[in-house]
PDB file of C-alpha atoms in Angstrom:
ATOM      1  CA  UNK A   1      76.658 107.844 110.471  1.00 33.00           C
ATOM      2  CA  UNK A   2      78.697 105.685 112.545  1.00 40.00           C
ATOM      3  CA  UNK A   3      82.471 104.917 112.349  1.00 43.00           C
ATOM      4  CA  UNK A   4      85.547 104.400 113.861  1.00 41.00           C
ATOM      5  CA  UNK A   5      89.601 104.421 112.661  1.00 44.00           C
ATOM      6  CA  UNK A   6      91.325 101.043 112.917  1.00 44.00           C
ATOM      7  CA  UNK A   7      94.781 102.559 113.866  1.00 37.00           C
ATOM      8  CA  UNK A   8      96.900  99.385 113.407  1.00 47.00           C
ATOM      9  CA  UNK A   9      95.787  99.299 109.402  1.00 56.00           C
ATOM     10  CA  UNK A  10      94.910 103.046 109.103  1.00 78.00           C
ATOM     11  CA  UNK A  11      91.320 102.742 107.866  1.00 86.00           C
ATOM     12  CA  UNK A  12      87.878 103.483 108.524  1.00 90.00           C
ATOM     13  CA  UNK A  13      85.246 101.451 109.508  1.00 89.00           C
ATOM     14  CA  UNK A  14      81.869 102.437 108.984  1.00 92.00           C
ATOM     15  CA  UNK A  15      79.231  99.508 110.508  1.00 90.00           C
ATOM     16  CA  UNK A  16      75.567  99.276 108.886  1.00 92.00           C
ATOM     17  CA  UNK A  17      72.674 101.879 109.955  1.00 88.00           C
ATOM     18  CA  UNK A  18      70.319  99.069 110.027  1.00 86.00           C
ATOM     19  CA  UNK A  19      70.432  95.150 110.045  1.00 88.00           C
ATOM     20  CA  UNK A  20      69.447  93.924 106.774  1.00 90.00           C
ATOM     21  CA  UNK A  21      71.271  90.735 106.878  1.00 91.00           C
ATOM     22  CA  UNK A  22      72.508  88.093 109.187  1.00 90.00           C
ATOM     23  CA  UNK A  23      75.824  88.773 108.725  1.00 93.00           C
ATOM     24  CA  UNK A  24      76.199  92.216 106.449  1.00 96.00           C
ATOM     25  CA  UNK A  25      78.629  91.909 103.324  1.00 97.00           C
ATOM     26  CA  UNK A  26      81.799  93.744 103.391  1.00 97.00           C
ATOM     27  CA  UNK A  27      82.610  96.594 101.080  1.00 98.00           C
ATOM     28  CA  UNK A  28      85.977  97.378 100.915  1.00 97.00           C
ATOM     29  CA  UNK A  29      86.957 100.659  99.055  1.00 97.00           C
ATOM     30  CA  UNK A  30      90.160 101.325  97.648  1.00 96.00           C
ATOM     31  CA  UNK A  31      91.627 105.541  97.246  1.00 95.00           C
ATOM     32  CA  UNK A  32      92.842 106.913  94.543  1.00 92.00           C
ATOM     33  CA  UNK A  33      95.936 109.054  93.864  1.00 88.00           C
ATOM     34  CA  UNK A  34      97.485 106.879  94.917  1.00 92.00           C
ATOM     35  CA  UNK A  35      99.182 108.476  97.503  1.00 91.00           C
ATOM     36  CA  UNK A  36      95.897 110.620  98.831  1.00 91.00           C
ATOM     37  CA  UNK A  37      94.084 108.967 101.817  1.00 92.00           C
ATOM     38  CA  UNK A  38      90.584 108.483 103.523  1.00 91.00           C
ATOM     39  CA  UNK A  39      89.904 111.230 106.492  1.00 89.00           C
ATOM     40  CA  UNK A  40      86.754 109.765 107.887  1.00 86.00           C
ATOM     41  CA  UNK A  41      84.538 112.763 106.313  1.00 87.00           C
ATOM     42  CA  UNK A  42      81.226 112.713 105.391  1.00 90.00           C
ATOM     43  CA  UNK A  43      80.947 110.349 101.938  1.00 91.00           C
ATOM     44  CA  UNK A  44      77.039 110.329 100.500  1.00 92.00           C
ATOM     45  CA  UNK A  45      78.259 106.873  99.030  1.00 94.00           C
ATOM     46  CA  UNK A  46      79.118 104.840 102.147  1.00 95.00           C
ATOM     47  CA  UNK A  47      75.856 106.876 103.753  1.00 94.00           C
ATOM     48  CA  UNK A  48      73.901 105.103 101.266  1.00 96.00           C
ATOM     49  CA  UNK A  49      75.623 101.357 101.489  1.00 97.00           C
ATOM     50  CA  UNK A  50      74.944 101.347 105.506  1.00 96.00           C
ATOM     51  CA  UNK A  51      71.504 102.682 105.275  1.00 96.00           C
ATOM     52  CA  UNK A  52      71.297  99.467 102.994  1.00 96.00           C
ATOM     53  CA  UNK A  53      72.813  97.295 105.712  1.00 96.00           C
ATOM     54  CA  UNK A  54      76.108  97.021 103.946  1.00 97.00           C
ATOM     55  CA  UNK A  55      79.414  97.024 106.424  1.00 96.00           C
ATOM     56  CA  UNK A  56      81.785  99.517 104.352  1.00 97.00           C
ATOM     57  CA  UNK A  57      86.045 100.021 105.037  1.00 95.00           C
ATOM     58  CA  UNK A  58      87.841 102.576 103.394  1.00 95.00           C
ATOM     59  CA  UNK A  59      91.602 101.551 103.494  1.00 94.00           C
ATOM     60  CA  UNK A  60      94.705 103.841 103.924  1.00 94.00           C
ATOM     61  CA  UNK A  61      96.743 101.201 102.369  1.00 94.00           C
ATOM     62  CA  UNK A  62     100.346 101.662 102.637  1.00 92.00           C
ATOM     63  CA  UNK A  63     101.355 104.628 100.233  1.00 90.00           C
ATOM     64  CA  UNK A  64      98.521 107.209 101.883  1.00 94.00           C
ATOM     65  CA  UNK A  65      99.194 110.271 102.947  1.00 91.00           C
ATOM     66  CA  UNK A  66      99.192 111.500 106.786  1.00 90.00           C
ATOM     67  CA  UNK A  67     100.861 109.008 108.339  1.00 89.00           C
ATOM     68  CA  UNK A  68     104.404 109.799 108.471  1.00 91.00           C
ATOM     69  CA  UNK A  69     106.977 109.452 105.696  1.00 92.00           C
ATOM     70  CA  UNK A  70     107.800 106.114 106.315  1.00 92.00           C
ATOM     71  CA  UNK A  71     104.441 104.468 105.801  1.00 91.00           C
ATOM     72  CA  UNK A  72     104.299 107.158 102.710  1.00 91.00           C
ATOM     73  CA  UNK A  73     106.900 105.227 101.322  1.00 92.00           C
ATOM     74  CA  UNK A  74     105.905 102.190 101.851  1.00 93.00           C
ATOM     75  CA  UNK A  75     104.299 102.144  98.180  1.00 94.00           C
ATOM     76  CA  UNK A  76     107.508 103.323  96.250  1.00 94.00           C
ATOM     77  CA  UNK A  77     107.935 100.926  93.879  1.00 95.00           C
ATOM     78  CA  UNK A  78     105.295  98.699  94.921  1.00 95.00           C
ATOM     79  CA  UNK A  79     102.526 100.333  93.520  1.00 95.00           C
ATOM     80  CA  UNK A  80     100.442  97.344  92.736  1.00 94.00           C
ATOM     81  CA  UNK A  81     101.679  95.263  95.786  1.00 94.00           C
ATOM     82  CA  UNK A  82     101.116  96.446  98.895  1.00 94.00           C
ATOM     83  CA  UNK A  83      97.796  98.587  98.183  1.00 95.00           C
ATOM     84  CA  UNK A  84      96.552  95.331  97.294  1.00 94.00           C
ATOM     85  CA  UNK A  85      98.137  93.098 100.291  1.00 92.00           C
ATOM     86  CA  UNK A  86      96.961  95.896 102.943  1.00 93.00           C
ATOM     87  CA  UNK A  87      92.958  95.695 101.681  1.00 94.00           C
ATOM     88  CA  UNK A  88      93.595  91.919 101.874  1.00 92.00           C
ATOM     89  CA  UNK A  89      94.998  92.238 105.767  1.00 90.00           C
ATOM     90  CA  UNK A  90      91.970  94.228 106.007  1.00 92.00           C
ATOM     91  CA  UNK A  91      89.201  91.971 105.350  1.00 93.00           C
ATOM     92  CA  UNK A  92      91.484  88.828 107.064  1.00 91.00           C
ATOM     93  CA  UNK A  93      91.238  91.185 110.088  1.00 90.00           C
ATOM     94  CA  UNK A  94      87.802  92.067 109.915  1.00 92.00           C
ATOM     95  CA  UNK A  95      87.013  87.983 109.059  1.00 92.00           C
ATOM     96  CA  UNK A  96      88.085  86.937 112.389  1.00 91.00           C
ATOM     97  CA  UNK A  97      86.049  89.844 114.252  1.00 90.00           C
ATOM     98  CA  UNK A  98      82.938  87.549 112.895  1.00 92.00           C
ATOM     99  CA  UNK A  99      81.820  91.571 112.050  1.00 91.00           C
ATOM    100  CA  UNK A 100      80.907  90.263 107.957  1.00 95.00           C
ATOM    101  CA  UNK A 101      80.215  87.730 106.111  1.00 96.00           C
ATOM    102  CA  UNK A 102      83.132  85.969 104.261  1.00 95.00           C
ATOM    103  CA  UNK A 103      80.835  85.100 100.779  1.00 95.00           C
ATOM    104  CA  UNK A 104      80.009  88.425 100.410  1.00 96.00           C
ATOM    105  CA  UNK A 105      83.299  90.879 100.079  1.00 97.00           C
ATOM    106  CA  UNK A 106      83.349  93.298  97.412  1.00 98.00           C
ATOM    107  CA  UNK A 107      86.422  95.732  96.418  1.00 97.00           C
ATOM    108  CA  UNK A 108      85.815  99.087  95.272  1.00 98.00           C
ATOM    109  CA  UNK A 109      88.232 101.936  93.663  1.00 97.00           C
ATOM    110  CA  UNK A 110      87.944 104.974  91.502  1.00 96.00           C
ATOM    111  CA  UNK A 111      90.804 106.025  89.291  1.00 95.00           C
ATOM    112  CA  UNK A 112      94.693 104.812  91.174  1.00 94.00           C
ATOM    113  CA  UNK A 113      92.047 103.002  93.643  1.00 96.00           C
ATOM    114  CA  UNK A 114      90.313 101.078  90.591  1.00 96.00           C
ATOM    115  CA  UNK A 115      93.968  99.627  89.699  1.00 96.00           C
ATOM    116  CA  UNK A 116      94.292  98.524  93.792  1.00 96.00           C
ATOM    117  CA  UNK A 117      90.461  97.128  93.195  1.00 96.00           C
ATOM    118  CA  UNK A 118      91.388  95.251  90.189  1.00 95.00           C
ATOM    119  CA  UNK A 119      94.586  93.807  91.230  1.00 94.00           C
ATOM    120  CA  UNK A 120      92.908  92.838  94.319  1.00 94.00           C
ATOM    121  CA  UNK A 121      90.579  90.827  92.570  1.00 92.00           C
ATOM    122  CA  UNK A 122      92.196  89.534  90.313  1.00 86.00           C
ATOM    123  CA  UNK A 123      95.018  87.638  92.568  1.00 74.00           C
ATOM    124  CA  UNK A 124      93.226  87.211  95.828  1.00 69.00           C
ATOM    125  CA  UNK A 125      90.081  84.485  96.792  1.00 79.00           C
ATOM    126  CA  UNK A 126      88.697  86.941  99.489  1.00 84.00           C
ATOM    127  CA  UNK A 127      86.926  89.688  96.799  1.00 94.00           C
ATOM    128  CA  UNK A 128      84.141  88.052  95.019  1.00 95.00           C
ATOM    129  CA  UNK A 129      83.492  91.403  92.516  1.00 95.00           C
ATOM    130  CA  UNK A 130      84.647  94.328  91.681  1.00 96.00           C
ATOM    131  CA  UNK A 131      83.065  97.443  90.825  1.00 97.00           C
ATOM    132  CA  UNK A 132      85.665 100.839  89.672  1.00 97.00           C
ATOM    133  CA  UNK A 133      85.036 103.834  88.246  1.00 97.00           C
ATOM    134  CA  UNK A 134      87.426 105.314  85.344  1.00 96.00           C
ATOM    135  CA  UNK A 135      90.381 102.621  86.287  1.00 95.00           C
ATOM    136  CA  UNK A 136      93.499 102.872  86.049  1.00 94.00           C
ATOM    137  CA  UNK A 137      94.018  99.380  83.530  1.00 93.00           C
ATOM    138  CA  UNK A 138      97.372 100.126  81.895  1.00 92.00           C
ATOM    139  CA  UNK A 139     100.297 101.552  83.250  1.00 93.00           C
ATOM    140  CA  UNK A 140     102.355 101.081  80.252  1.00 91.00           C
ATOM    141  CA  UNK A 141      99.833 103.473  78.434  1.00 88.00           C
ATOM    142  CA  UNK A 142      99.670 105.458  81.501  1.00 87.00           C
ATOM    143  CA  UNK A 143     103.397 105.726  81.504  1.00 86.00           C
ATOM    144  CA  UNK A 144     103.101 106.993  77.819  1.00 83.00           C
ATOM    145  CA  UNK A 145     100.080 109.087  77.860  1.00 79.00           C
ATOM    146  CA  UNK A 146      99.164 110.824  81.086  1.00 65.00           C
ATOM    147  CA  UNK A 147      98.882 114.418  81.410  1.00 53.00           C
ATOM    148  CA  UNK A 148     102.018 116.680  81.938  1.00 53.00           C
ATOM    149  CA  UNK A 149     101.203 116.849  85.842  1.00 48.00           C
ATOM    150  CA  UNK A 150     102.003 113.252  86.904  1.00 58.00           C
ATOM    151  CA  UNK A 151     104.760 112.750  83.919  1.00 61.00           C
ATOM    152  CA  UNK A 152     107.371 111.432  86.528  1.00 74.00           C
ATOM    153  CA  UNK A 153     104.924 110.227  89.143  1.00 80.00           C
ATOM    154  CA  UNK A 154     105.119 106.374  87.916  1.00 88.00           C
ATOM    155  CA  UNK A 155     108.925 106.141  88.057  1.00 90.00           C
ATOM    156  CA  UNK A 156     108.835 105.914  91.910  1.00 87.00           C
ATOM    157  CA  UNK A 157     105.127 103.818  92.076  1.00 93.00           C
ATOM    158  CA  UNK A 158     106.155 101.797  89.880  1.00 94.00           C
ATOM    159  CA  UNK A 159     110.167 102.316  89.012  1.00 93.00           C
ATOM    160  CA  UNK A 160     111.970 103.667  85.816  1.00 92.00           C
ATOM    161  CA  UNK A 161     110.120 102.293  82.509  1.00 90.00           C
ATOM    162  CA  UNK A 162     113.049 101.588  80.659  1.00 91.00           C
ATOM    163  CA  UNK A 163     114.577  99.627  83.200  1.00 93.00           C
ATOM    164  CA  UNK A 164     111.569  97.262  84.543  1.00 93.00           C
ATOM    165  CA  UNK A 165     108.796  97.640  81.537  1.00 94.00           C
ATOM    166  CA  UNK A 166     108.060  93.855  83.471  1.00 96.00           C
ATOM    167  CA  UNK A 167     106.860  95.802  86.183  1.00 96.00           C
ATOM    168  CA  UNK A 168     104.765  97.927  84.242  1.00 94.00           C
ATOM    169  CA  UNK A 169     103.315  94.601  82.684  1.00 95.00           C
ATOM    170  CA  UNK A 170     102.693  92.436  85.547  1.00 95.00           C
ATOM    171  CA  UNK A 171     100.695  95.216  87.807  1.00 95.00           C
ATOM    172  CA  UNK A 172      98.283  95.780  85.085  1.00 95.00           C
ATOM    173  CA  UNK A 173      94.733  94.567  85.242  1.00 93.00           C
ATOM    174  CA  UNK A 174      94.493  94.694  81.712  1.00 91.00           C
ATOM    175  CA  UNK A 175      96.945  91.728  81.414  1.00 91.00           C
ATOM    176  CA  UNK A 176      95.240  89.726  83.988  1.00 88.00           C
ATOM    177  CA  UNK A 177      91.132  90.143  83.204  1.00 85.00           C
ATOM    178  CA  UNK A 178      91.263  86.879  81.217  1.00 80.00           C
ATOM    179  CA  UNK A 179      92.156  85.145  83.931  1.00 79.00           C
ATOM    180  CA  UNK A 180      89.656  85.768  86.287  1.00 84.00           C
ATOM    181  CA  UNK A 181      85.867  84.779  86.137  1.00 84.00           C
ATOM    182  CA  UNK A 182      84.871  86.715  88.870  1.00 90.00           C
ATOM    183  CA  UNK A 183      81.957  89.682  88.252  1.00 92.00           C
ATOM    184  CA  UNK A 184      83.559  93.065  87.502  1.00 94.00           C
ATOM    185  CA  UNK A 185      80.932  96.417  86.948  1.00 96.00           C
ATOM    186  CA  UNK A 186      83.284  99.394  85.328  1.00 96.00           C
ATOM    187  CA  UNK A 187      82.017 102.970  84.660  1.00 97.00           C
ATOM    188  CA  UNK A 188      84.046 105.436  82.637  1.00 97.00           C
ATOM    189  CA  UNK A 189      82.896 108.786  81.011  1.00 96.00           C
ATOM    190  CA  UNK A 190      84.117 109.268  76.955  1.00 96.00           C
ATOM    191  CA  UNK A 191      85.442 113.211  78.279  1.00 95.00           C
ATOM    192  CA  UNK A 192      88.004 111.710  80.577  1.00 93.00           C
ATOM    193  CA  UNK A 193      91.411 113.640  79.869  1.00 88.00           C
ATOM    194  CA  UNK A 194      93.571 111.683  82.116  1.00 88.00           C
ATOM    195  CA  UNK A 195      92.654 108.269  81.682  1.00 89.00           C
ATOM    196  CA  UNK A 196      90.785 107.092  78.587  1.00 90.00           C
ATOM    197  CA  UNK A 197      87.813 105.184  78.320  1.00 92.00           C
ATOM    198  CA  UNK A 198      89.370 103.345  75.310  1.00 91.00           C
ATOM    199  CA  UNK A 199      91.719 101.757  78.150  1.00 88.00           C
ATOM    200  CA  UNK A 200      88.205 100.310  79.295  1.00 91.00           C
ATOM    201  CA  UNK A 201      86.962  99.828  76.428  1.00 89.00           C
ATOM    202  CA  UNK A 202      90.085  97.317  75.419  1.00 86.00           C
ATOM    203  CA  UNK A 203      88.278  94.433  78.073  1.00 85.00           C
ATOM    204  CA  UNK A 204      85.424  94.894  77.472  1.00 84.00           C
ATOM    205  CA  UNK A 205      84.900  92.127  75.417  1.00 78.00           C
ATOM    206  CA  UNK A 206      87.005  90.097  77.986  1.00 79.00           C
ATOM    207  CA  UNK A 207      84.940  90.910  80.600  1.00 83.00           C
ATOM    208  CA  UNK A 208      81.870  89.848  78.813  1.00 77.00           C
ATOM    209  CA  UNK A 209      82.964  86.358  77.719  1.00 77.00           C
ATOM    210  CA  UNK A 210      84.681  85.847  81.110  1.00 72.00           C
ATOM    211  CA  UNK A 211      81.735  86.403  83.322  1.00 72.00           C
ATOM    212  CA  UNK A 212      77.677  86.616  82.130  1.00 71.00           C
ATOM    213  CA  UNK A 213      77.367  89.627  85.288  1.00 83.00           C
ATOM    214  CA  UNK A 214      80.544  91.333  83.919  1.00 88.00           C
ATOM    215  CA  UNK A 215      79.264  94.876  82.529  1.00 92.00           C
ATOM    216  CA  UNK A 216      80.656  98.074  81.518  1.00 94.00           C
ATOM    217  CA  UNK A 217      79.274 101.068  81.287  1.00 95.00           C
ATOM    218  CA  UNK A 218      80.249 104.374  79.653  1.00 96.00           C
ATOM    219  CA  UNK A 219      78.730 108.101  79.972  1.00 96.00           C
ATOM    220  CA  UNK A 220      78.939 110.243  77.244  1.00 95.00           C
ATOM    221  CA  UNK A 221      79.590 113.969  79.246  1.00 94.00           C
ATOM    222  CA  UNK A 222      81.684 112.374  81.680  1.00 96.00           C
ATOM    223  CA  UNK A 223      84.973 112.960  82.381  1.00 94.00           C
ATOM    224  CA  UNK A 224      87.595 111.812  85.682  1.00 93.00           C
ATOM    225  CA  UNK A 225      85.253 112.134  88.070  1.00 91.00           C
ATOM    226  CA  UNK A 226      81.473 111.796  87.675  1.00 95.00           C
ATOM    227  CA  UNK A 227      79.466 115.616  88.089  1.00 94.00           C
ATOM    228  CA  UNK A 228      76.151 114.835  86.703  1.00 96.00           C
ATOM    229  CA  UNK A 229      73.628 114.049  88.913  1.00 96.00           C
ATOM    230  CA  UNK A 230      71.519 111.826  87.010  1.00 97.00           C
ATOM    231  CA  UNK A 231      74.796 110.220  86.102  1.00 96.00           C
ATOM    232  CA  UNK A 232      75.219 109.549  89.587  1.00 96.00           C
ATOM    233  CA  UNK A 233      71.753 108.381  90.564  1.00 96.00           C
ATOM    234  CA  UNK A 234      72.276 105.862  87.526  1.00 97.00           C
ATOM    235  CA  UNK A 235      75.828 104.690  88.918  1.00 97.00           C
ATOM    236  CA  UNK A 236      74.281 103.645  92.639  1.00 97.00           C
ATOM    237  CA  UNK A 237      71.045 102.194  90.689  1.00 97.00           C
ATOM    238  CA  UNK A 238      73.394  99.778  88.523  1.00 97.00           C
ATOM    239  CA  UNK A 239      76.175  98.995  91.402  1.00 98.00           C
ATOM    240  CA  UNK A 240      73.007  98.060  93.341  1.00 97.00           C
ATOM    241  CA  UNK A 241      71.413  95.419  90.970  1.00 97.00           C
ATOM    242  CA  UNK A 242      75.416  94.305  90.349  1.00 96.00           C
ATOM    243  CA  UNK A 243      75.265  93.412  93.907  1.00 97.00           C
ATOM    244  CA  UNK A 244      72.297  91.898  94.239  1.00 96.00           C
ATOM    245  CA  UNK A 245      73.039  89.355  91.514  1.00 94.00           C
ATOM    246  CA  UNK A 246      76.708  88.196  92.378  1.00 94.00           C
ATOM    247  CA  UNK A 247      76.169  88.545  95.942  1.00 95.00           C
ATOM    248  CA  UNK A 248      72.968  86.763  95.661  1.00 93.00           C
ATOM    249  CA  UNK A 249      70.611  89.245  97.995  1.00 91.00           C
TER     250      UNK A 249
END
């Protein structure tokens, strides 16, 4: 398992196990929280992607924890900007090591991270698909419906509702979907408490007419955060043939 921290961006780099590909395509993954952070521990996930020749960076965008308070609050009131423009600088940086191959970068993000993923995708020519588990899509609903723990935790991400509901609008994926044709693969589980699948449900449609590789899919005895093993085995098995077709390997 090889890796290494990029200090001037924060992140970790993890290069491929084994050359699969002439250049190996980039996978960049987005946290969640979205204040948590990557520590370079052991993560079965990017195990698998290098042993499949796949170049993975996981991105302490600004916002993470464990870097001092001022790149902590970086993210206050940007939520939705600069997570996005960091994993951008990322792949720029990594573009002119000649270390991946420019066609082939893909953004990944669970939860907070799939809202960074989305964005990302959504506004920027680098990403060429997407693929997020139980995504943050709305913060308008998340600003009305999340669970008593993170009540107040949007009104410094993202500022007071009241006073910039634009805000809340513009940094939503859900309002931007239909304007993107590139390939997005969501999963959600039906049991999730704090966001809910019906958020992902909403584009689903959109996502369908938009792009023929678009697909969502949902898990019945899930909830935030994926426990079943099968489950899991089933989420690497799909992400796989996603990438495969839009990346064209």
């Amino acid at each position: 398992f090889k890796g290494f921290e990029n200090l001037s961006t924060h992140s970790f780099i993890y290069r491929p196990l084994v050359e699969r590909f002439r250049k190996p395509p980039l996978l960049i993954r987005a946290h969640s929280g979205p204040t948590a952070c990557f520590d370079g521990s052991y993560n079965s996930e990017v195990q698998y992607w290098t042993a499949k020749g796949f170049f993975v960076a996981e991105v302490n965008y600004g916002g993470s924890s464990g870097f001092g308070r001022e790149y902590r609050e970086r993210l206050n009131y940007k939520w939705g900007i600069v997570d996005s423009y960091d994993c951008k600088s990322l792949v720029i940086e990594l573009l002119k090591l000649n270390l991946v191959d420019s066609d082939k970068v893909v953004i990944f993000g669970n939860s907070a991270g799939g809202l960074t993923a989305l964005n990302s995708l959504c506004n920027k020519d680098f990403f060429k698909a997407a693929i997020c588990k139980y995504p943050v899509i709305d913060l308008k609903d998340m600003h009305q419906n999340t669970h008593r723990f993170e009540k107040d935790y949007l009104n410094f991400l993202i500022g007071d509702y009241e006073e910039c509901p634009e805000n809340y609008k513009n940094r939503s994926p859900i309002n931007k979907i239909k304007k993107t044709k590139k390939p997005i693969l969501l999963f959600h589980g039906k049991k999730d408490s704090v966001i809910s699948y019906k958020q992902t449900l909403k584009i689903q449609e959109k996502l369908q007419k938009n792009n023929k590789h678009s697909e969502v899919i949902f898990f019945e005895d899930e909830g935030h955060g994926f426990k079943n093993i099968d489950n899991k085995k089933k989420v690497l098995q799909k992400t796989e043939e996603f990438l495969k077709k839009v990346l064209n390997i």
